[in-house]
Short mmCIF file of C-alpha atoms and ligand atoms in Angstrom, two decimals:
data_model
loop_
_atom_site.label_atom_id
_atom_site.label_comp_id
_atom_site.label_asym_id
_atom_site.label_seq_id
_atom_site.Cartn_x
_atom_site.Cartn_y
_atom_site.Cartn_z
CA UNK A 1 2.71 -5.24 21.84
CA UNK A 2 4.31 -6.72 18.72
CA UNK A 3 5.00 -5.10 15.38
CA UNK A 4 2.91 -6.97 12.86
CA UNK A 5 4.73 -6.28 9.60
CA UNK A 6 7.69 -8.16 8.23
CA UNK A 7 8.70 -5.18 6.09
CA UNK A 8 7.68 -1.50 6.19
CA UNK A 9 6.38 -0.76 2.71
CA UNK A 10 3.54 1.70 3.28
CA UNK A 11 1.50 3.48 5.93
CA UNK A 12 -1.63 2.18 4.25
CA UNK A 13 -0.87 -1.36 5.48
CA UNK A 14 -0.17 -0.32 9.10
CA UNK A 15 -2.73 -0.53 11.89
CA UNK A 16 -3.15 2.22 14.45
CA UNK A 17 -1.44 -0.04 16.99
CA UNK A 18 1.56 -0.56 14.69
CA UNK A 19 1.89 3.21 14.33
CA UNK A 20 1.61 3.76 18.08
CA UNK A 21 4.28 1.13 18.73
CA UNK A 22 6.70 2.77 16.31
CA UNK A 23 6.10 6.21 17.83
CA UNK A 24 6.53 4.96 21.37
CA UNK A 25 9.76 3.13 20.45
CA UNK A 26 11.03 6.24 18.61
CA UNK A 27 10.47 8.29 21.71
CA UNK A 28 12.78 5.99 23.68
CA UNK A 29 15.34 6.05 20.88
CA UNK A 30 15.35 9.84 20.97
CA UNK A 31 16.73 9.66 24.48
CA UNK A 32 19.76 7.71 23.18
CA UNK A 33 20.50 10.56 20.75
CA UNK A 34 20.55 13.05 23.60
CA UNK A 35 23.32 11.29 25.49
CA UNK A 36 27.00 12.13 25.33
CA UNK A 37 27.76 8.69 23.89
CA UNK A 38 24.98 8.20 21.34
CA UNK A 39 25.28 4.47 20.87
CA UNK A 40 23.68 1.28 22.17
CA UNK A 41 24.73 -2.29 21.30
CA UNK A 42 21.24 -3.44 20.29
CA UNK A 43 21.94 -4.34 16.64
CA UNK A 44 25.59 -5.32 17.00
CA UNK A 45 26.49 -7.95 14.40
CA UNK A 46 23.55 -7.07 12.14
CA UNK A 47 24.07 -5.70 8.64
CA UNK A 48 21.90 -2.92 7.19
CA UNK A 49 22.09 -2.17 3.45
CA UNK A 50 21.03 1.25 2.13
CA UNK A 51 19.94 0.66 -1.48
CA UNK A 52 19.25 4.09 -2.99
CA UNK A 53 18.42 4.35 -6.70
CA UNK A 54 17.44 8.02 -6.33
CA UNK A 55 19.25 10.97 -4.76
CA UNK A 56 18.70 11.57 -1.06
CA UNK A 57 20.34 13.61 1.65
CA UNK A 58 18.21 13.45 4.78
CA UNK A 59 16.71 10.01 4.41
CA UNK A 60 19.88 8.15 3.48
CA UNK A 61 22.02 9.93 6.07
CA UNK A 62 19.50 9.51 8.84
CA UNK A 63 19.15 5.76 8.17
CA UNK A 64 22.94 5.60 8.29
CA UNK A 65 23.16 7.47 11.60
CA UNK A 66 20.25 5.45 13.00
CA UNK A 67 21.93 2.12 12.10
CA UNK A 68 25.25 3.26 13.59
CA UNK A 69 23.63 4.44 16.83
CA UNK A 70 22.29 0.91 17.17
CA UNK A 71 25.79 -0.54 16.45
CA UNK A 72 24.74 -2.24 13.19
CA UNK A 73 27.17 -2.47 10.26
CA UNK A 74 25.93 -0.34 7.38
CA UNK A 75 26.68 -0.62 3.67
CA UNK A 76 25.68 2.15 1.28
CA UNK A 77 24.82 0.94 -2.20
CA UNK A 78 24.14 3.59 -4.82
CA UNK A 79 22.95 2.84 -8.33
CA UNK A 80 25.80 4.61 -10.10
CA UNK A 81 28.99 2.63 -9.77
CA UNK A 82 27.06 -0.64 -9.36
CA UNK A 83 26.29 -3.34 -11.90
CA UNK A 84 23.00 -1.54 -12.54
CA UNK A 85 24.96 0.78 -14.79
CA UNK A 86 25.89 -2.44 -16.64
CA UNK A 87 22.13 -3.10 -17.04
CA UNK A 88 21.76 -5.75 -14.36
CA UNK A 89 18.07 -5.95 -13.50
CA UNK A 90 16.84 -4.73 -10.14
CA UNK A 91 15.70 -8.19 -9.18
CA UNK A 92 19.08 -9.70 -10.05
CA UNK A 93 20.74 -7.00 -7.95
CA UNK A 94 18.34 -7.84 -5.11
CA UNK A 95 19.09 -11.56 -5.37
CA UNK A 96 22.83 -10.86 -5.36
CA UNK A 97 22.40 -8.79 -2.24
CA UNK A 98 20.27 -11.48 -0.66
CA UNK A 99 23.06 -14.00 -1.12
CA UNK A 100 25.21 -11.77 1.13
CA UNK A 101 22.68 -12.20 3.96
CA UNK A 102 21.87 -8.66 4.99
CA UNK A 103 19.60 -8.31 8.04
CA UNK A 104 17.69 -5.23 6.86
CA UNK A 105 17.51 -3.49 3.49
CA UNK A 106 16.41 0.14 3.00
CA UNK A 107 15.23 0.87 -0.56
CA UNK A 108 14.51 4.11 -2.42
CA UNK A 109 13.49 3.93 -6.08
CA UNK A 110 11.90 6.27 -8.62
CA UNK A 111 9.32 3.64 -9.59
CA UNK A 112 6.33 2.90 -7.32
CA UNK A 113 6.23 -0.70 -6.13
CA UNK A 114 9.94 -1.54 -6.47
CA UNK A 115 10.54 -1.92 -2.67
CA UNK A 116 7.67 -4.42 -2.59
CA UNK A 117 9.11 -6.40 -5.50
CA UNK A 118 12.49 -6.46 -3.80
CA UNK A 119 10.86 -7.53 -0.51
CA UNK A 120 9.24 -10.44 -2.35
CA UNK A 121 12.64 -11.93 -3.28
CA UNK A 122 14.65 -11.00 -0.19
CA UNK A 123 14.82 -12.99 3.02
CA UNK A 124 15.53 -9.78 4.98
CA UNK A 125 12.88 -7.19 5.89
CA UNK A 126 12.71 -4.20 3.53
CA UNK A 127 12.04 -0.58 4.48
CA UNK A 128 10.58 1.63 1.78
CA UNK A 129 12.53 4.92 1.85
CA UNK A 130 10.36 6.42 -0.92
CA UNK A 131 9.03 4.78 -4.11
CA UNK A 132 8.02 7.05 -6.98
CA UNK A 133 4.88 8.99 -6.07
CA UNK A 134 3.55 6.09 -3.99
CA UNK A 135 4.65 6.19 -0.32
CA UNK A 136 7.43 7.32 2.02
CA UNK A 137 6.34 5.72 5.28
CA UNK A 138 9.23 6.72 7.56
CA UNK A 139 8.73 10.38 6.57
CA UNK A 140 5.07 10.25 7.61
CA UNK A 141 5.97 8.52 10.88
CA UNK A 142 8.56 11.17 11.74
CA UNK A 143 6.00 13.83 10.85
CA UNK A 144 3.49 12.23 13.24
CA UNK A 145 6.19 12.14 15.92
CA UNK A 146 6.95 15.84 15.42
CA UNK A 147 3.29 16.87 15.48
CA UNK A 148 2.65 14.82 18.60
CA UNK A 149 5.63 16.47 20.27
CA UNK A 150 4.27 19.91 19.41
CA UNK A 151 0.55 19.40 19.86
CA UNK A 152 0.18 16.46 22.23
CA UNK A 153 -2.76 14.75 20.59
CA UNK A 154 -3.24 14.14 16.85
CA UNK A 155 -6.95 13.25 16.91
CA UNK A 156 -9.03 16.35 16.29
CA UNK A 157 -6.26 18.38 14.61
CA UNK A 158 -6.71 19.91 11.17
CA UNK A 159 -3.69 19.23 8.95
CA UNK A 160 -3.33 21.08 5.63
CA UNK A 161 -0.97 19.44 3.12
CA UNK A 162 -0.10 22.08 0.54
CA UNK A 163 1.40 21.92 -2.93
CA UNK A 164 2.39 19.24 -5.40
CA UNK A 165 0.16 16.45 -4.15
CA UNK A 166 0.12 14.62 -7.49
CA UNK A 167 3.82 13.74 -7.43
CA UNK A 168 4.29 13.42 -3.70
CA UNK A 169 4.82 10.15 -1.88
CA UNK A 170 5.10 12.22 1.31
CA UNK A 171 1.54 13.49 0.77
CA UNK A 172 0.16 9.98 0.27
CA UNK A 173 1.84 8.55 3.33
CA UNK A 174 0.81 11.51 5.45
CA UNK A 175 -2.82 11.39 4.30
CA UNK A 176 -2.98 7.78 5.52
CA UNK A 177 -1.01 8.48 8.69
CA UNK A 178 -2.91 11.52 9.93
CA UNK A 179 -6.34 10.18 9.02
CA UNK A 180 -5.59 6.86 10.76
CA UNK A 181 -4.82 8.78 13.95
CA UNK A 182 -8.03 10.82 13.74
CA UNK A 183 -6.94 14.17 12.26
CA UNK A 184 -8.90 15.91 9.49
CA UNK A 185 -6.69 16.19 6.45
CA UNK A 186 -6.99 18.94 3.87
CA UNK A 187 -5.23 18.72 0.57
CA UNK A 188 -4.49 22.17 -0.88
CA UNK A 189 -3.07 22.95 -4.31
CA UNK A 190 -3.70 23.98 -7.91
CA UNK A 191 -6.10 21.61 -9.73
CA UNK A 192 -3.29 20.39 -12.01
CA UNK A 193 -1.27 19.18 -9.02
CA UNK A 194 -4.08 17.47 -7.08
CA UNK A 195 -5.15 14.03 -8.39
CA UNK A 196 -8.95 13.76 -8.80
CA UNK A 197 -9.41 10.68 -6.58
CA UNK A 198 -7.25 11.85 -3.67
CA UNK A 199 -10.26 12.18 -1.33
CA UNK A 200 -10.65 8.42 -1.43
CA UNK A 201 -7.30 7.92 0.31
CA UNK A 202 -7.45 7.60 4.05
CA UNK A 203 -9.24 4.26 3.99
CA UNK A 204 -11.31 3.50 7.06
CA UNK A 205 -11.62 7.15 7.93
CA UNK A 206 -13.31 7.91 4.59
CA UNK A 207 -14.48 11.49 4.38
CA UNK A 208 -11.56 12.66 6.46
CA UNK A 209 -9.78 14.11 3.40
CA UNK A 210 -11.00 17.33 1.75
CA UNK A 211 -9.61 19.13 -1.29
CA UNK A 212 -9.12 22.91 -1.59
CA UNK A 213 -7.88 24.90 -4.55
CA UNK A 214 -7.63 28.15 -2.58
CA UNK A 215 -4.75 28.51 -0.12
CA UNK A 216 -6.70 30.82 2.14
CA UNK A 217 -9.68 28.48 2.46
CA UNK A 218 -7.44 25.44 2.76
CA UNK A 219 -5.41 26.77 5.70
CA UNK A 220 -8.25 28.60 7.48
CA UNK A 221 -8.20 27.42 11.10
CA UNK A 222 -5.60 24.68 10.43
CA UNK A 223 -3.27 23.51 13.22
CA UNK A 224 -0.55 22.07 10.99
CA UNK A 225 0.58 23.45 7.62
CA UNK A 226 2.71 20.99 5.69
CA UNK A 227 4.24 22.48 2.54
CA UNK A 228 5.56 20.08 -0.13
CA UNK A 229 8.29 20.58 -2.67
CA UNK A 230 7.32 21.21 -6.26
CA UNK A 231 8.75 18.01 -7.77
CA UNK A 232 9.85 19.35 -11.11
CA UNK A 233 11.88 16.21 -11.81
CA UNK A 234 8.64 14.20 -11.85
CA UNK A 235 6.68 16.23 -14.37
CA UNK A 236 7.80 17.10 -17.81
CA UNK A 237 4.76 19.02 -19.09
CA UNK A 238 3.33 22.42 -18.21
CA UNK A 239 1.36 21.63 -15.07
CA UNK A 240 2.22 25.03 -13.65
CA UNK A 241 2.18 28.35 -15.53
CA UNK A 242 5.33 29.38 -13.65
CA UNK A 243 7.08 28.80 -10.36
CA UNK A 244 6.68 32.51 -9.60
CA UNK A 245 2.92 32.26 -10.00
CA UNK A 246 2.85 29.16 -7.79
CA UNK A 247 4.74 31.06 -5.07
CA UNK A 248 2.28 33.95 -5.37
CA UNK A 249 -0.80 31.74 -5.01
CA UNK A 250 0.31 28.79 -2.85
CA UNK A 251 3.58 29.88 -1.21
CA UNK A 252 3.46 30.35 2.57
CA UNK A 253 4.74 33.47 4.28
CA UNK A 254 4.09 35.11 7.64
CA UNK A 255 1.25 37.27 6.32
CA UNK A 256 -0.67 34.21 5.11
CA UNK A 257 -0.14 32.34 8.35
CA UNK A 258 -2.73 34.60 10.01
CA UNK A 259 -5.51 32.57 8.36
CA UNK A 260 -4.40 29.44 10.25
CA UNK A 261 -4.65 28.89 14.03
CA UNK A 262 -2.51 31.29 16.07
CA UNK A 263 -0.35 28.41 17.26
CA UNK A 264 -0.17 26.62 13.89
CA UNK A 265 3.16 24.95 13.04
CA UNK A 266 4.79 24.84 9.59
CA UNK A 267 6.40 21.65 8.27
CA UNK A 268 8.28 20.64 5.12
CA UNK A 269 9.93 17.28 4.36
CA UNK A 270 12.83 19.05 2.61
CA UNK A 271 14.54 19.87 0.42
CA UNK A 272 12.83 23.31 0.39
CA UNK A 273 12.69 25.46 -2.72
CA UNK A 274 13.23 28.66 -0.76
CA UNK A 275 10.95 31.49 -1.80
CA UNK A 276 8.65 29.03 -3.63
CA UNK A 277 6.84 26.78 -1.11
CA UNK A 278 8.08 28.75 1.89
CA UNK A 279 9.36 32.30 2.33
CA UNK A 280 12.94 32.48 3.71
CA UNK A 281 11.86 33.79 7.09
CA UNK A 282 9.49 30.84 7.53
CA UNK A 283 12.04 28.25 6.45
CA UNK A 284 14.47 29.27 9.15
CA UNK A 285 12.35 30.24 12.13
CA UNK A 286 9.42 29.18 14.27
CA UNK A 287 6.67 28.32 13.77
CA UNK A 288 8.62 26.17 11.29
CA UNK A 289 9.66 22.82 12.80
CA UNK A 290 11.66 21.60 9.79
CA UNK A 291 14.83 20.84 11.76
CA UNK A 292 12.82 19.05 14.46
CA UNK A 293 11.49 16.82 11.68
CA UNK A 294 15.06 16.01 10.64
CA UNK A 295 16.12 15.40 14.27
CA UNK A 296 13.16 13.11 14.90
CA UNK A 297 13.90 11.28 11.65
CA UNK A 298 16.98 9.67 13.20
CA UNK A 299 15.13 8.41 16.31
CA UNK A 300 12.19 7.23 14.23
CA UNK A 301 14.44 5.28 11.86
CA UNK A 302 16.24 3.72 14.81
CA UNK A 303 12.83 2.56 16.03
CA UNK A 304 11.91 1.07 12.65
CA UNK A 305 15.27 -0.74 12.27
CA UNK A 306 14.90 -2.04 15.80
CA UNK A 307 11.32 -3.29 15.42
CA UNK A 308 11.93 -4.92 12.02
CA UNK A 309 15.09 -6.65 13.21
CA UNK A 310 12.88 -9.05 15.08
CA UNK A 311 12.75 -7.25 18.40
CA UNK A 312 9.06 -7.26 19.04
CA UNK A 313 8.72 -5.49 22.33
CA UNK A 314 9.92 -2.14 23.54
CA UNK A 315 13.61 -1.84 24.33
CA UNK A 316 14.75 -2.07 27.91
CA UNK A 317 15.41 1.34 29.45
CA UNK A 318 18.42 2.71 27.55
CA UNK A 319 20.56 2.86 30.76
CA UNK A 320 20.47 -0.93 30.92
CA UNK A 321 21.71 -1.22 27.35
CA UNK A 322 24.52 1.25 27.11
CA UNK A 323 28.00 -0.04 26.70
C1 LIG B 401 11.09 13.82 0.08
C2 LIG B 401 11.26 12.67 -0.85
O1 LIG B 401 12.33 12.41 -1.36
O2 LIG B 401 10.26 12.02 -1.06
N1 LIG B 401 12.20 14.23 0.79
C3 LIG B 401 12.62 13.51 1.86
O3 LIG B 401 12.67 12.31 1.88
N2 LIG B 401 12.96 14.23 2.95
C4 LIG B 401 10.35 14.93 -0.51
C5 LIG B 401 10.94 15.64 -1.68
O4 LIG B 401 11.86 15.17 -2.35
O5 LIG B 401 10.40 16.70 -1.99
#
């Protein structure tokens, strides 16, 4: 099987087969991370550039660890301290980078569409690490990986995505990802934080996305509860009466979990506003799988770097590759 995209810009553009190939490759990469020496020579001599115009802890670090586990050279480029603070345009920055011949470029930007514009001028493949409220494809892929690990099959599951849907690229990518693999997706949140046309996302599997403005109804019988951060940096106005009221109506705690399936899992892309989206006891303990998401993020990003670097088939068994 070959990976059909030159860059990874969105889940919307991926086929089911592309998604399956990434997940299968990630599974093999996870094995590398469980060894004593967590490194294979696969991308030796390749250069990966992390181009982050927005703050990030998990995503930037896990791309860095992923690149290093594959023996690539990694350069971190952050907007402050670069010529961007001297008003160089993004496209000029991209062209300058291009002239240095990177092999892969990872881009996060606060404006939707910037990774695509950069991909249009760069010779190297681009990975979107989050663009505005548009998409965050590697997050959705690591979420699929985590759910598959916990539940086996994704088709037939009910996944409730709860919270600030309007400003969330994680929500958009996950709506596409889970509906492409046959899950029913529910979007749960206050009317001010759920965009009116969200049910139309999910493409081919139209009708797979349903909106709920009551937490109880939205999580009733759900297998996966995915809480999202209230993205206060993305909305200036009064979309919420107060954070305390949000926590009282849409925050998850153990008592509310009883409406979901008995074996439901709780996810969050991080960073968590503790006591707002999730009660403390849920953030730290099962059925929360937040740290499994982070762990899988490294393997998943290794898989994406590997597949986009021009390796089109699955890696040889890791034993054969180790140094
Ligand atoms: C998310 C992001 O930045 O889009 N975090 C992440 O990548 N793990 C979600 C968020 O910031 O709330």
